[in-house]
JSON list of C-alpha atoms in Angstrom, two decimals:
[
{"chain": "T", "resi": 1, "resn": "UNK", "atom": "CA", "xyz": [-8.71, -18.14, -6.03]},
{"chain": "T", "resi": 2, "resn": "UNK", "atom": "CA", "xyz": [-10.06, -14.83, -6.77]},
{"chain": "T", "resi": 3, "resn": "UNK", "atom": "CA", "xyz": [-8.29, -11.69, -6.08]},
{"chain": "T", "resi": 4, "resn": "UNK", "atom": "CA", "xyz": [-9.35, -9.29, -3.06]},
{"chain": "T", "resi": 5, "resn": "UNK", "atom": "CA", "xyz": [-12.62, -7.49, -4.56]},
{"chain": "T", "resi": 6, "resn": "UNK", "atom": "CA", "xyz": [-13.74, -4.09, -4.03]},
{"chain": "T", "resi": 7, "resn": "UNK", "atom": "CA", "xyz": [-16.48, -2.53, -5.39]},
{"chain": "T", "resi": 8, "resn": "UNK", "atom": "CA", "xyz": [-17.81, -0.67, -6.49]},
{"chain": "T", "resi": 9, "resn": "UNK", "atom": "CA", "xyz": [-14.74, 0.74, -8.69]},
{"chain": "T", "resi": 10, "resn": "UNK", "atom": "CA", "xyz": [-15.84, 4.07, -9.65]},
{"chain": "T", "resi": 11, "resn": "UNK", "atom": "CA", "xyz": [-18.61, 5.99, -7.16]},
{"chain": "T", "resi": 12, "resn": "UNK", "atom": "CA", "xyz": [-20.07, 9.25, -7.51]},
{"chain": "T", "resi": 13, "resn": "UNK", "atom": "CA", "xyz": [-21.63, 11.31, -4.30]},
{"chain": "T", "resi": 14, "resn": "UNK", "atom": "CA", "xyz": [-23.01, 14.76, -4.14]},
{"chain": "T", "resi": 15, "resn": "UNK", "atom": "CA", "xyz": [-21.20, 16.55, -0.63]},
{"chain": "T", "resi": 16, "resn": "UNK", "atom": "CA", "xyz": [-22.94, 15.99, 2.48]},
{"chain": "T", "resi": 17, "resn": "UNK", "atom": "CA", "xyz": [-24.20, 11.89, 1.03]},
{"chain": "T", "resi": 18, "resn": "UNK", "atom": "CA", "xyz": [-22.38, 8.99, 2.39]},
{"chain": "T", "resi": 19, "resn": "UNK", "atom": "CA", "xyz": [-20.28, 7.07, 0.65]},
{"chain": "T", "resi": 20, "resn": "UNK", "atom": "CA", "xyz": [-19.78, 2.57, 1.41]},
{"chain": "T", "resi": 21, "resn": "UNK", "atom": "CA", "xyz": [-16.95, 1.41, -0.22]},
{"chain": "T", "resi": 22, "resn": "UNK", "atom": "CA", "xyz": [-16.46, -2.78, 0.16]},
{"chain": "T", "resi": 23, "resn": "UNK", "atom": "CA", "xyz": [-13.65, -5.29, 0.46]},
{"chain": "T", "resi": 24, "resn": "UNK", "atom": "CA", "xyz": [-13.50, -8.79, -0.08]},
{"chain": "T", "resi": 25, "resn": "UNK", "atom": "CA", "xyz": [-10.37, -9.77, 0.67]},
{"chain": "T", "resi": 26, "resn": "UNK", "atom": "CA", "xyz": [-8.72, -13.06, -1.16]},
{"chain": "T", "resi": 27, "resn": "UNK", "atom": "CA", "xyz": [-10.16, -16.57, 0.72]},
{"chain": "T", "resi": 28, "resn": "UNK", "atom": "CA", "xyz": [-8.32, -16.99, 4.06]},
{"chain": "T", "resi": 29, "resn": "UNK", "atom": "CA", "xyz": [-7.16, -13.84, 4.56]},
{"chain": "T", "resi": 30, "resn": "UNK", "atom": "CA", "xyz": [-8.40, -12.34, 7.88]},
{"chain": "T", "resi": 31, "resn": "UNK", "atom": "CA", "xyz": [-6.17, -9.05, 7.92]},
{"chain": "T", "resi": 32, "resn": "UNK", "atom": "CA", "xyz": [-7.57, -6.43, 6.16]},
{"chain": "T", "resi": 33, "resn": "UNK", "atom": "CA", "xyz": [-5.44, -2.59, 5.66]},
{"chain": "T", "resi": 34, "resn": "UNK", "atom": "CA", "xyz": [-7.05, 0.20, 4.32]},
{"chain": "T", "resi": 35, "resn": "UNK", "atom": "CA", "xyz": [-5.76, 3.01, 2.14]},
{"chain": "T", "resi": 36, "resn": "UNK", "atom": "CA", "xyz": [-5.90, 6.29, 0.97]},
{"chain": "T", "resi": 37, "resn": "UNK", "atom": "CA", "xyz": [-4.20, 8.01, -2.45]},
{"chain": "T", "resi": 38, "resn": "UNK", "atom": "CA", "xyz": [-5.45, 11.49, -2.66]},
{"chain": "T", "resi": 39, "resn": "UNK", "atom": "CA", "xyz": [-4.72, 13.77, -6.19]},
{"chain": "T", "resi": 40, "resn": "UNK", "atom": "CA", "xyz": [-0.89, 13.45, -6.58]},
{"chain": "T", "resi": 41, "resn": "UNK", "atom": "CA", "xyz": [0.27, 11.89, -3.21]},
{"chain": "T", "resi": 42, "resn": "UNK", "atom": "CA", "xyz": [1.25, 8.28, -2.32]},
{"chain": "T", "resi": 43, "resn": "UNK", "atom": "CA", "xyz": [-0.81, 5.62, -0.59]},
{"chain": "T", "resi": 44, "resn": "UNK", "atom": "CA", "xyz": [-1.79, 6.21, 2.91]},
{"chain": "T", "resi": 45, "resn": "UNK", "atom": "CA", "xyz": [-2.61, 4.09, 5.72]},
{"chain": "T", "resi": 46, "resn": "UNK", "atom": "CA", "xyz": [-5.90, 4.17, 7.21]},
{"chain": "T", "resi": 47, "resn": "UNK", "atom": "CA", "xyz": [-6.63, 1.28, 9.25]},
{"chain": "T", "resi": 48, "resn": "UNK", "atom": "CA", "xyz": [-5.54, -1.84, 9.74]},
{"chain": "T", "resi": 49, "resn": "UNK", "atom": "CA", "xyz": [-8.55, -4.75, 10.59]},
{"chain": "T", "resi": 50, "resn": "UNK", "atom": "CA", "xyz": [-8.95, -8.29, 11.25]},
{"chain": "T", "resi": 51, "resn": "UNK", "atom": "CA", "xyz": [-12.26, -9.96, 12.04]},
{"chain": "T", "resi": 52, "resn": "UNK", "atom": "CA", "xyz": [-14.46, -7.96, 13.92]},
{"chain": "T", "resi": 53, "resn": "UNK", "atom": "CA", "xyz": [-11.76, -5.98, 15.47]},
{"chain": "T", "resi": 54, "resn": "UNK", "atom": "CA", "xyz": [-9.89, -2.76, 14.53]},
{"chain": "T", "resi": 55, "resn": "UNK", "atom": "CA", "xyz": [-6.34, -3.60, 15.36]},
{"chain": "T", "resi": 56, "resn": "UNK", "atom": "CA", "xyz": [-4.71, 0.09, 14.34]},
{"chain": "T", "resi": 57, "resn": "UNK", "atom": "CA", "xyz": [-6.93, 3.07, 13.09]},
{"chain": "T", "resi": 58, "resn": "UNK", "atom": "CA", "xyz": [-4.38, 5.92, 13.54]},
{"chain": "T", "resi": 59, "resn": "UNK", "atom": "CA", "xyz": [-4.82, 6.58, 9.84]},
{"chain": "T", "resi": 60, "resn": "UNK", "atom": "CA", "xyz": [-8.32, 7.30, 10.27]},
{"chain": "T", "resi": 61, "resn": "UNK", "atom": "CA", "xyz": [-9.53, 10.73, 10.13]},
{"chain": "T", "resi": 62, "resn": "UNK", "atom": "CA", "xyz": [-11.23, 11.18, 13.44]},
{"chain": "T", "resi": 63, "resn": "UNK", "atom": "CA", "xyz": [-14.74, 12.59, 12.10]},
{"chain": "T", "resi": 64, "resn": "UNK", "atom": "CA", "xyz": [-17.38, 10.83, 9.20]},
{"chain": "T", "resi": 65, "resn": "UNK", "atom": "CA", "xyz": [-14.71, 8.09, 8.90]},
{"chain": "T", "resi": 66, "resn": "UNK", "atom": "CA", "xyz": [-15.68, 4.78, 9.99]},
{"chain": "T", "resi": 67, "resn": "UNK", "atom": "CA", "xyz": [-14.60, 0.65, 9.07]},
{"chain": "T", "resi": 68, "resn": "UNK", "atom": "CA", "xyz": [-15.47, -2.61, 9.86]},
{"chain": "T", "resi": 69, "resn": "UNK", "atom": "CA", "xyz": [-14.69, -6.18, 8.94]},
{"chain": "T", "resi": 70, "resn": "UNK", "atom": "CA", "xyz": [-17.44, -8.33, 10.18]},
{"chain": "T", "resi": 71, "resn": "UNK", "atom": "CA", "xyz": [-17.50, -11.87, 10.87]},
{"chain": "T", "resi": 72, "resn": "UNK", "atom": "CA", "xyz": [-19.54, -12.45, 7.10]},
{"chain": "T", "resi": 73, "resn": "UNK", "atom": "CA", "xyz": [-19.18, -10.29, 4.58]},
{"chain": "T", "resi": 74, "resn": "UNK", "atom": "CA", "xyz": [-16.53, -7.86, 3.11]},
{"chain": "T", "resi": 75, "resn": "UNK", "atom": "CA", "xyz": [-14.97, -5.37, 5.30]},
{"chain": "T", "resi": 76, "resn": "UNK", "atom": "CA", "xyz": [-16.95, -1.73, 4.40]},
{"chain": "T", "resi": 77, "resn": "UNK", "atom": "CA", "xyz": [-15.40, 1.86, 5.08]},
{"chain": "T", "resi": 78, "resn": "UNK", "atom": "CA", "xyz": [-17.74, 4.28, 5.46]},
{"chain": "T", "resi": 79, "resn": "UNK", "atom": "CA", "xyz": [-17.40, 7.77, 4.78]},
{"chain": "T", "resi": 80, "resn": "UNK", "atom": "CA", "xyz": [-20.55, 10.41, 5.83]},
{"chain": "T", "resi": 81, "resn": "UNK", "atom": "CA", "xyz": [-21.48, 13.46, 4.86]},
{"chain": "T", "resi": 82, "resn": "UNK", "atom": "CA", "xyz": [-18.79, 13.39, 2.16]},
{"chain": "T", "resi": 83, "resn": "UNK", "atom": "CA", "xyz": [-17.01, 16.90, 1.12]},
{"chain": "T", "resi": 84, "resn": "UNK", "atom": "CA", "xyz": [-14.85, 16.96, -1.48]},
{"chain": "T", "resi": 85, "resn": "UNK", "atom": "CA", "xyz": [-11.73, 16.81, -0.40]},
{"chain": "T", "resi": 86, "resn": "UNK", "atom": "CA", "xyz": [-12.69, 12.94, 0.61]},
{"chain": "T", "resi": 87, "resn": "UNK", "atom": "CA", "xyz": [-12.34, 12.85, -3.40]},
{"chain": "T", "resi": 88, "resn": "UNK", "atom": "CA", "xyz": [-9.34, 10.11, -4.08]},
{"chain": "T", "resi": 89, "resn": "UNK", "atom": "CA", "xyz": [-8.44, 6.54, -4.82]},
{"chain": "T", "resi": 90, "resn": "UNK", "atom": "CA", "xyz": [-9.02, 3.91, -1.63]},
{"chain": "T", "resi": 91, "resn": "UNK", "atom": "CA", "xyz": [-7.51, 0.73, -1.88]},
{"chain": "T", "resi": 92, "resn": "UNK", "atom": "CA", "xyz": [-7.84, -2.19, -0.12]},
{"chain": "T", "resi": 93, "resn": "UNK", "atom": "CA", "xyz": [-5.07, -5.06, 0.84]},
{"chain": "T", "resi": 94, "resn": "UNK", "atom": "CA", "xyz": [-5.53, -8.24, 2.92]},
{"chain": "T", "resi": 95, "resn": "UNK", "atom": "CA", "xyz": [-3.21, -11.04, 4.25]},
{"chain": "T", "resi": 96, "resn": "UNK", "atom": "CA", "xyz": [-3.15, -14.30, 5.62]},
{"chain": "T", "resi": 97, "resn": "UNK", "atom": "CA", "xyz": [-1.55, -13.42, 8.31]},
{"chain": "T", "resi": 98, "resn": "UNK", "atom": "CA", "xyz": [0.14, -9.71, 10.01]},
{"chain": "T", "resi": 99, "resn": "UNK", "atom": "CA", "xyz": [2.29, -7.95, 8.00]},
{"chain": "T", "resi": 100, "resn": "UNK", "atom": "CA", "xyz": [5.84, -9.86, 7.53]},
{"chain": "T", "resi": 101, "resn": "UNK", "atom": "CA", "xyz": [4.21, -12.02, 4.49]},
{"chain": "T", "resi": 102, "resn": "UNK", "atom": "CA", "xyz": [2.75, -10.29, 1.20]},
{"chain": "T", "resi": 103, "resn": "UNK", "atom": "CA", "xyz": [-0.28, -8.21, 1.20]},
{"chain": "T", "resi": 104, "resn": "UNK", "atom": "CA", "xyz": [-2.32, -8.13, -1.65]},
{"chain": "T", "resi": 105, "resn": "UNK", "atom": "CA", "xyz": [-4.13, -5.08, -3.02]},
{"chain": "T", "resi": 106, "resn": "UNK", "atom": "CA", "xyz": [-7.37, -4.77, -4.25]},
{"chain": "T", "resi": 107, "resn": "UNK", "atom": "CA", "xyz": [-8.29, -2.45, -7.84]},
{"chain": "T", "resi": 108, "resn": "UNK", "atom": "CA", "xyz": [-9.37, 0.21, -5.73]},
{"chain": "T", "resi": 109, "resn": "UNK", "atom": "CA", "xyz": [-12.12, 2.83, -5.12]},
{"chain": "T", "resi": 110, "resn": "UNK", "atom": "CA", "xyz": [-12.08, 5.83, -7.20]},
{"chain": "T", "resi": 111, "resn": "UNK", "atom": "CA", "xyz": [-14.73, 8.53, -5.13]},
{"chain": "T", "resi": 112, "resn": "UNK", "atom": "CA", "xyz": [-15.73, 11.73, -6.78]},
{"chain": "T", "resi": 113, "resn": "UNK", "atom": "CA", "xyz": [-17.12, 14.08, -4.87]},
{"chain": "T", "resi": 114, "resn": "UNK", "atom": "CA", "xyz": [-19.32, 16.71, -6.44]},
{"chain": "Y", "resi": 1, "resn": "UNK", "atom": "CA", "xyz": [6.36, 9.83, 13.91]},
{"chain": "Y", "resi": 2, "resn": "UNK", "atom": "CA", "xyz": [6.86, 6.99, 11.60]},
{"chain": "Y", "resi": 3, "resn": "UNK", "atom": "CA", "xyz": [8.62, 8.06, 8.29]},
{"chain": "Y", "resi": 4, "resn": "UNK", "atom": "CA", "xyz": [9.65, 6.34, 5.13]},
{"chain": "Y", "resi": 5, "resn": "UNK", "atom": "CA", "xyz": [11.39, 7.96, 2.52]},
{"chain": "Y", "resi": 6, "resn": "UNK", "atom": "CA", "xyz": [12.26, 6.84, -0.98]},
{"chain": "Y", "resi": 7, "resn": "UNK", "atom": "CA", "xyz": [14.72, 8.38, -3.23]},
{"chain": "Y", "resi": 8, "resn": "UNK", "atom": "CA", "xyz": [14.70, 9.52, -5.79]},
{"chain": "Y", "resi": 9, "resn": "UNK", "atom": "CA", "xyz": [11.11, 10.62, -7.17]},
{"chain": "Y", "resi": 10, "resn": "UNK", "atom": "CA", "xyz": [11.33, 10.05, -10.74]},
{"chain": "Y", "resi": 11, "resn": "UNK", "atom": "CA", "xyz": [14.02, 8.40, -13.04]},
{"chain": "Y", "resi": 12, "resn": "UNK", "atom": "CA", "xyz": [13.91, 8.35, -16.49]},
{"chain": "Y", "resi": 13, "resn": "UNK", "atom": "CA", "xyz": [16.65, 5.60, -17.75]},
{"chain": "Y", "resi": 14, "resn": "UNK", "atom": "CA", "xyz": [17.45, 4.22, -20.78]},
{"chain": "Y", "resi": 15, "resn": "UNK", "atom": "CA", "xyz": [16.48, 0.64, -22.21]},
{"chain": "Y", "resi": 16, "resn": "UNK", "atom": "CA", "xyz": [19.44, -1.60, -21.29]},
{"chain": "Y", "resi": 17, "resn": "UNK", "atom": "CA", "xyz": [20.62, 0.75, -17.92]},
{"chain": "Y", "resi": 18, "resn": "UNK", "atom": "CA", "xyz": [20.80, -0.85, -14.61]},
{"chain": "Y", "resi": 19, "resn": "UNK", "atom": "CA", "xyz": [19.04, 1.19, -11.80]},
{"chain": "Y", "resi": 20, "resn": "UNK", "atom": "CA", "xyz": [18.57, 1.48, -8.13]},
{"chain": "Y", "resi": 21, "resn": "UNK", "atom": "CA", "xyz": [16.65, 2.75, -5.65]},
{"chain": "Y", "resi": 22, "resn": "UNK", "atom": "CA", "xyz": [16.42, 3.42, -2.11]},
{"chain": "Y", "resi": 23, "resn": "UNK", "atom": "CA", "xyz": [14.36, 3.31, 0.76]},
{"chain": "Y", "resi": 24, "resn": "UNK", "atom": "CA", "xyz": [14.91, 4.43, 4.19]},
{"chain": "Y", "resi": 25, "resn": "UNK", "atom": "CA", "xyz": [12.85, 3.89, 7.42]},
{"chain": "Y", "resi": 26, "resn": "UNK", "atom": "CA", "xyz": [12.85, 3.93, 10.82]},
{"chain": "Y", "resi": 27, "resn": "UNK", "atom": "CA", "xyz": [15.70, 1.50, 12.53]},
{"chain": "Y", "resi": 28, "resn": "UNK", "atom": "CA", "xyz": [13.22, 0.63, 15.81]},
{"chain": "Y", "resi": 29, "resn": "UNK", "atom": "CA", "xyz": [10.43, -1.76, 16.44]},
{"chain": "Y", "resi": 30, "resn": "UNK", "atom": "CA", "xyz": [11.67, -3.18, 12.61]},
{"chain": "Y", "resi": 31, "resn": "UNK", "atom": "CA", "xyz": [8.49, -5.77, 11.76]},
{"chain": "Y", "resi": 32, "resn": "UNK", "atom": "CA", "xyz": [9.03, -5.94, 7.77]},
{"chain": "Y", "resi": 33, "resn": "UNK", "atom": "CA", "xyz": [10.15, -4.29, 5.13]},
{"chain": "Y", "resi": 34, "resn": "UNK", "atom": "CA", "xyz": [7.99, -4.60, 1.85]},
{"chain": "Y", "resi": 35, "resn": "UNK", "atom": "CA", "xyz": [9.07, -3.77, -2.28]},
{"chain": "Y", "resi": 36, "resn": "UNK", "atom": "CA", "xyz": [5.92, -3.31, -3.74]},
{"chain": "Y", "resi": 37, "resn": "UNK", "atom": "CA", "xyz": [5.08, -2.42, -8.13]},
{"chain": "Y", "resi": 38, "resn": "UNK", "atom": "CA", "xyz": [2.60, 0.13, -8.87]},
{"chain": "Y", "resi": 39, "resn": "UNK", "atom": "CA", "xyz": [1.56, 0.02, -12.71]},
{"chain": "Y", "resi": 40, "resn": "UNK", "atom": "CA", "xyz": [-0.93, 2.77, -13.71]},
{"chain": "Y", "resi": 41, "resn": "UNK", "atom": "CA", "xyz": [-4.36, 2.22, -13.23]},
{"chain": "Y", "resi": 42, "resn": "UNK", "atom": "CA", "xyz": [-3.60, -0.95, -11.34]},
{"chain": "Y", "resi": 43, "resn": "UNK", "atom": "CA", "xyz": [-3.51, -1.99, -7.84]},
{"chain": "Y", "resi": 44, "resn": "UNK", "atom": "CA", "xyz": [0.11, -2.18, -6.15]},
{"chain": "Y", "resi": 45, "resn": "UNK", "atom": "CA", "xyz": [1.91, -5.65, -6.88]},
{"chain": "Y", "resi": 46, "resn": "UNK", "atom": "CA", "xyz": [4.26, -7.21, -4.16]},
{"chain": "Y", "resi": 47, "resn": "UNK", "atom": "CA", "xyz": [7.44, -8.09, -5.24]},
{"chain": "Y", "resi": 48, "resn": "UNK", "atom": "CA", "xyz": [9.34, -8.65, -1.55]},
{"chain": "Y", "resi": 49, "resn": "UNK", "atom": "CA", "xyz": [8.97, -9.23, 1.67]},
{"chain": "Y", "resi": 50, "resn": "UNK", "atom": "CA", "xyz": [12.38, -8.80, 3.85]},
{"chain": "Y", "resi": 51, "resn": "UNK", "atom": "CA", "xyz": [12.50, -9.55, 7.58]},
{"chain": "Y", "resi": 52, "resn": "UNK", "atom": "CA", "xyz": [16.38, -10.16, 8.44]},
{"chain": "Y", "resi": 53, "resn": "UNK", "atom": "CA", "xyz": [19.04, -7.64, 8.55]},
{"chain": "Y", "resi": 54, "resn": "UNK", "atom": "CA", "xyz": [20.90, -8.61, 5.65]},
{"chain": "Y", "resi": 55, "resn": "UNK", "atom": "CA", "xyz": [18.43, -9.96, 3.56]},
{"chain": "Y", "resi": 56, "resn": "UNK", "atom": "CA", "xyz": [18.54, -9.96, -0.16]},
{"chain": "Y", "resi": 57, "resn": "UNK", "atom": "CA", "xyz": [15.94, -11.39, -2.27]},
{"chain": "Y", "resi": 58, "resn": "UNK", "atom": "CA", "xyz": [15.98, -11.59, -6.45]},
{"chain": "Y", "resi": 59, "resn": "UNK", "atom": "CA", "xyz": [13.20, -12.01, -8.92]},
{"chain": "Y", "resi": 60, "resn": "UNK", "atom": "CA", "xyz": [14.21, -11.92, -12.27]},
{"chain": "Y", "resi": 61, "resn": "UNK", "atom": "CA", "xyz": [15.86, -8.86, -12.81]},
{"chain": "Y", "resi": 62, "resn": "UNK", "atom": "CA", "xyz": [15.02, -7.37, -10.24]},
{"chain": "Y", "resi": 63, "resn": "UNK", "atom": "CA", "xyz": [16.63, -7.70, -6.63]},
{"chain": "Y", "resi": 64, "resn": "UNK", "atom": "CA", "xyz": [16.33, -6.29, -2.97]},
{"chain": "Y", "resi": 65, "resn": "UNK", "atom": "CA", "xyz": [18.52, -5.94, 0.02]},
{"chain": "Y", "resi": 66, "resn": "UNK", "atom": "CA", "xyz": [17.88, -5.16, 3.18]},
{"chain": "Y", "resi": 67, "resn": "UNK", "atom": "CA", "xyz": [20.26, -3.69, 6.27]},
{"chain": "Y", "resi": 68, "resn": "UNK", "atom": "CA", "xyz": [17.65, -2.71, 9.06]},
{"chain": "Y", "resi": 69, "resn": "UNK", "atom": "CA", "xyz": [20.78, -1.97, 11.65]},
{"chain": "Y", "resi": 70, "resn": "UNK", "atom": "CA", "xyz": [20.74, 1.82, 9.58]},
{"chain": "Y", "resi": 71, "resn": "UNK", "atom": "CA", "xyz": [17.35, 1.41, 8.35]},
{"chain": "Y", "resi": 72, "resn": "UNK", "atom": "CA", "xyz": [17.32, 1.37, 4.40]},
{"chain": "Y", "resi": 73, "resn": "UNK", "atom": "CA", "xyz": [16.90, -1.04, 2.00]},
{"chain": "Y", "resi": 74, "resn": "UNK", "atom": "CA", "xyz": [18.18, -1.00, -1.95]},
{"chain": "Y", "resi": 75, "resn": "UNK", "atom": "CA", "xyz": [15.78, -2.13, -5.09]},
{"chain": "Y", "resi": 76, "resn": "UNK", "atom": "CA", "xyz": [18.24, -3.23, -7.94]},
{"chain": "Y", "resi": 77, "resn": "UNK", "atom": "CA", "xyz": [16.97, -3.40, -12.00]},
{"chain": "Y", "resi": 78, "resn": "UNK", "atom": "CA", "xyz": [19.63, -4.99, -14.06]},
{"chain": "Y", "resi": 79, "resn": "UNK", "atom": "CA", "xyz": [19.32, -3.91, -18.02]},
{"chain": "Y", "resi": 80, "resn": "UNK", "atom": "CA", "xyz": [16.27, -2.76, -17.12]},
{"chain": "Y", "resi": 81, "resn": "UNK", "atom": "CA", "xyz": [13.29, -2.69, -19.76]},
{"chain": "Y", "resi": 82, "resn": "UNK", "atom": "CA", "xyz": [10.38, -0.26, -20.99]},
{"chain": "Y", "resi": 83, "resn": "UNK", "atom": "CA", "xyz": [7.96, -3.16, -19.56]},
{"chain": "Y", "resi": 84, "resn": "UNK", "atom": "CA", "xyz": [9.58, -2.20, -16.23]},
{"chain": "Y", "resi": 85, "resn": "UNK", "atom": "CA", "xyz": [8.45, 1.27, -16.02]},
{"chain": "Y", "resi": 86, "resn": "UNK", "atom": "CA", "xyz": [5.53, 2.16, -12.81]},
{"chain": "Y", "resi": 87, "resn": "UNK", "atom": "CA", "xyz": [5.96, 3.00, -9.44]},
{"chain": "Y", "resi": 88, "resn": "UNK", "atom": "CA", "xyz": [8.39, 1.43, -6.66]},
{"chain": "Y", "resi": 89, "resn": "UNK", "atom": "CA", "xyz": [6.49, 2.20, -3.61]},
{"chain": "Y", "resi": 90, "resn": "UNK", "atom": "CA", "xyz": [8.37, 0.24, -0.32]},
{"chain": "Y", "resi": 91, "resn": "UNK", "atom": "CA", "xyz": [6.34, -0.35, 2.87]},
{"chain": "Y", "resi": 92, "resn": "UNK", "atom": "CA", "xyz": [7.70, -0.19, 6.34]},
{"chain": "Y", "resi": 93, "resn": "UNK", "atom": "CA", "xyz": [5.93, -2.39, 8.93]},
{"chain": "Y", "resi": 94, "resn": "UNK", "atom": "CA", "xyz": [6.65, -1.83, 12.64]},
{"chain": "Y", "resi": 95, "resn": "UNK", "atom": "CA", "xyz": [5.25, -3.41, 15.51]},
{"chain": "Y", "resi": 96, "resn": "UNK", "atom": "CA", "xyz": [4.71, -1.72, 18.93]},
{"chain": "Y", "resi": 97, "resn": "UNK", "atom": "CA", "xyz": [2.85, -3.41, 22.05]},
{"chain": "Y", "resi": 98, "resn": "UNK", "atom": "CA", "xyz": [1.68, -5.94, 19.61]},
{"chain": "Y", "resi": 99, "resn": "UNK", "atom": "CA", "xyz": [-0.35, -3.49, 17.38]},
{"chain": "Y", "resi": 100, "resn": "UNK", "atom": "CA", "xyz": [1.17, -3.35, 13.54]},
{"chain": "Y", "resi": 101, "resn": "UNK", "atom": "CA", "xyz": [1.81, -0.09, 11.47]},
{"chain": "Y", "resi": 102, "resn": "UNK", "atom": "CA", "xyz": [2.35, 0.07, 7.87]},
{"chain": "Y", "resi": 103, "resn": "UNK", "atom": "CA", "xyz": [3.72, 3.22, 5.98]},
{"chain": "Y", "resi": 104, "resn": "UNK", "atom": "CA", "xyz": [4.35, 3.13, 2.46]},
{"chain": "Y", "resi": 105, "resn": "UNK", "atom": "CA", "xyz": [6.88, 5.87, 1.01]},
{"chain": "Y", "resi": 106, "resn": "UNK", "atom": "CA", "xyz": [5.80, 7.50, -1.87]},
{"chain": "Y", "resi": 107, "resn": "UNK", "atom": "CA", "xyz": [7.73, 6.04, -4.55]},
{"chain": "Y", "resi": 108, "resn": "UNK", "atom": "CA", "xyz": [9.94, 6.50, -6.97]},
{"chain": "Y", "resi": 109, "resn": "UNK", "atom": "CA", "xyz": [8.56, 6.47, -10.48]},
{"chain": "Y", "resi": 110, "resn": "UNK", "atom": "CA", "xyz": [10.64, 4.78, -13.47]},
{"chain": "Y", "resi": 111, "resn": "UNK", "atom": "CA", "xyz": [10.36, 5.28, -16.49]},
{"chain": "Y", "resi": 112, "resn": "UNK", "atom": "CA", "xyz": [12.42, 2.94, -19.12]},
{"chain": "Y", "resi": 113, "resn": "UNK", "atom": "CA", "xyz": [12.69, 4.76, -22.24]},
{"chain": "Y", "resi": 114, "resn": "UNK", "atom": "CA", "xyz": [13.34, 2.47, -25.76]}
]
């Protein structure tokens, strides 16, 4: 049973390109969280999705920030018209179920904006 | 506004010492309350998951209790080992009209010297 996969691990983007960063979270998990560590700061939620539906987004900036989990496929955030202060680790988690049983992270997303 | 705090930041122990940390969150709409090990330059591993006031849960060395009535929670190391030195990041999950929220504090970096 494979780990939740995100990829790619390390992405490069020149400011104003957009950036796709994927999730494949581990096989029956259908919750899918979102987060953020910028330069020297903890993890931060983003947003919190299951299947086709964003349950909790409150994380989310409210501009160039966008995330889906569609029905097939890995769940993608989507970041346009990247400056750099979108420069930081994102990691992925998923669950079975909501959030009383463990969530498991993915390796993460390092973006470098230049 | 949701807050967790952890305390303290950094601790530097010695091979051998026991050690504790703390984590304190909000007291309402309690869903979870998560332990989570963050090795450098990996993703976050969970090590609890603690839904009842009064909960304590032990893996190894390494134990957890839980009073959500005053909204904190303890991480325990006994003798505690180099191996044992990341990040301790706990996770607060709340649950309001149905919709889930999950902060994570920022830590509290160990570091087990030989």
């Amino acid at each position: 049973n494979a780990g939740v996969m995100q990829n790619p691990r390390h992405l490069v983007r020149r400011r104003g390109q957009e950036a796709r960063l994927r999730c494949s979270p581990m096989k029956g998990h259908s919750h899918v969280y979102w987060y953020r560590q910028l330069p020297e700061e903890g993890l931060k939620f983003m947003v919190y999705l299951q299947k086709e539906n964003i349950i909790d987004e409150s994380g989310m900036p409210k501009e160039r920030f966008s995330a889906e989990f569609p029905k097939e496929g890995p769940s993608i955030l989507r970041i346009q018209q990247v400056v750099r202060g979108d420069s930081a680790a994102y990691f992925c988690a998923s669950s079975p179920r909501a959030m009383n049983t463990e969530a498991f992270f993915g390796q993460g997303t390092r973006l470098t904006v230049v | 506004i949701l807050n967790v705090e952890q305390s303290p930041q950094s601790l530097h122990v010695q091979e051998g010492d026991s050690t504790n940390f703390t984590c304190s969150f909000p007291s309402s709409n309690f869903y979870a309350l998560h332990w989570y090990r963050w090795e450098t330059a990996k993703s976050p591993e969970a090590l609890f998951v603690m839904t009842l006031n009064g909960d304590e849960k032990k893996k190894g060395r390494i134990s957890a209790t839980l009073n959500t009535k005053e909204g904190y929670s303890y991480l325990y190391i006994k003798g505690s080992q180099p191996e044992d030195s990341a990040t301790y990041l706990c996770a607060f999950s709340s649950t309001t009209s149905g919709t889930y929220k999950y902060i994570f504090g920022t830590g509290t970096r160990l570091k087990v010297l030989a």
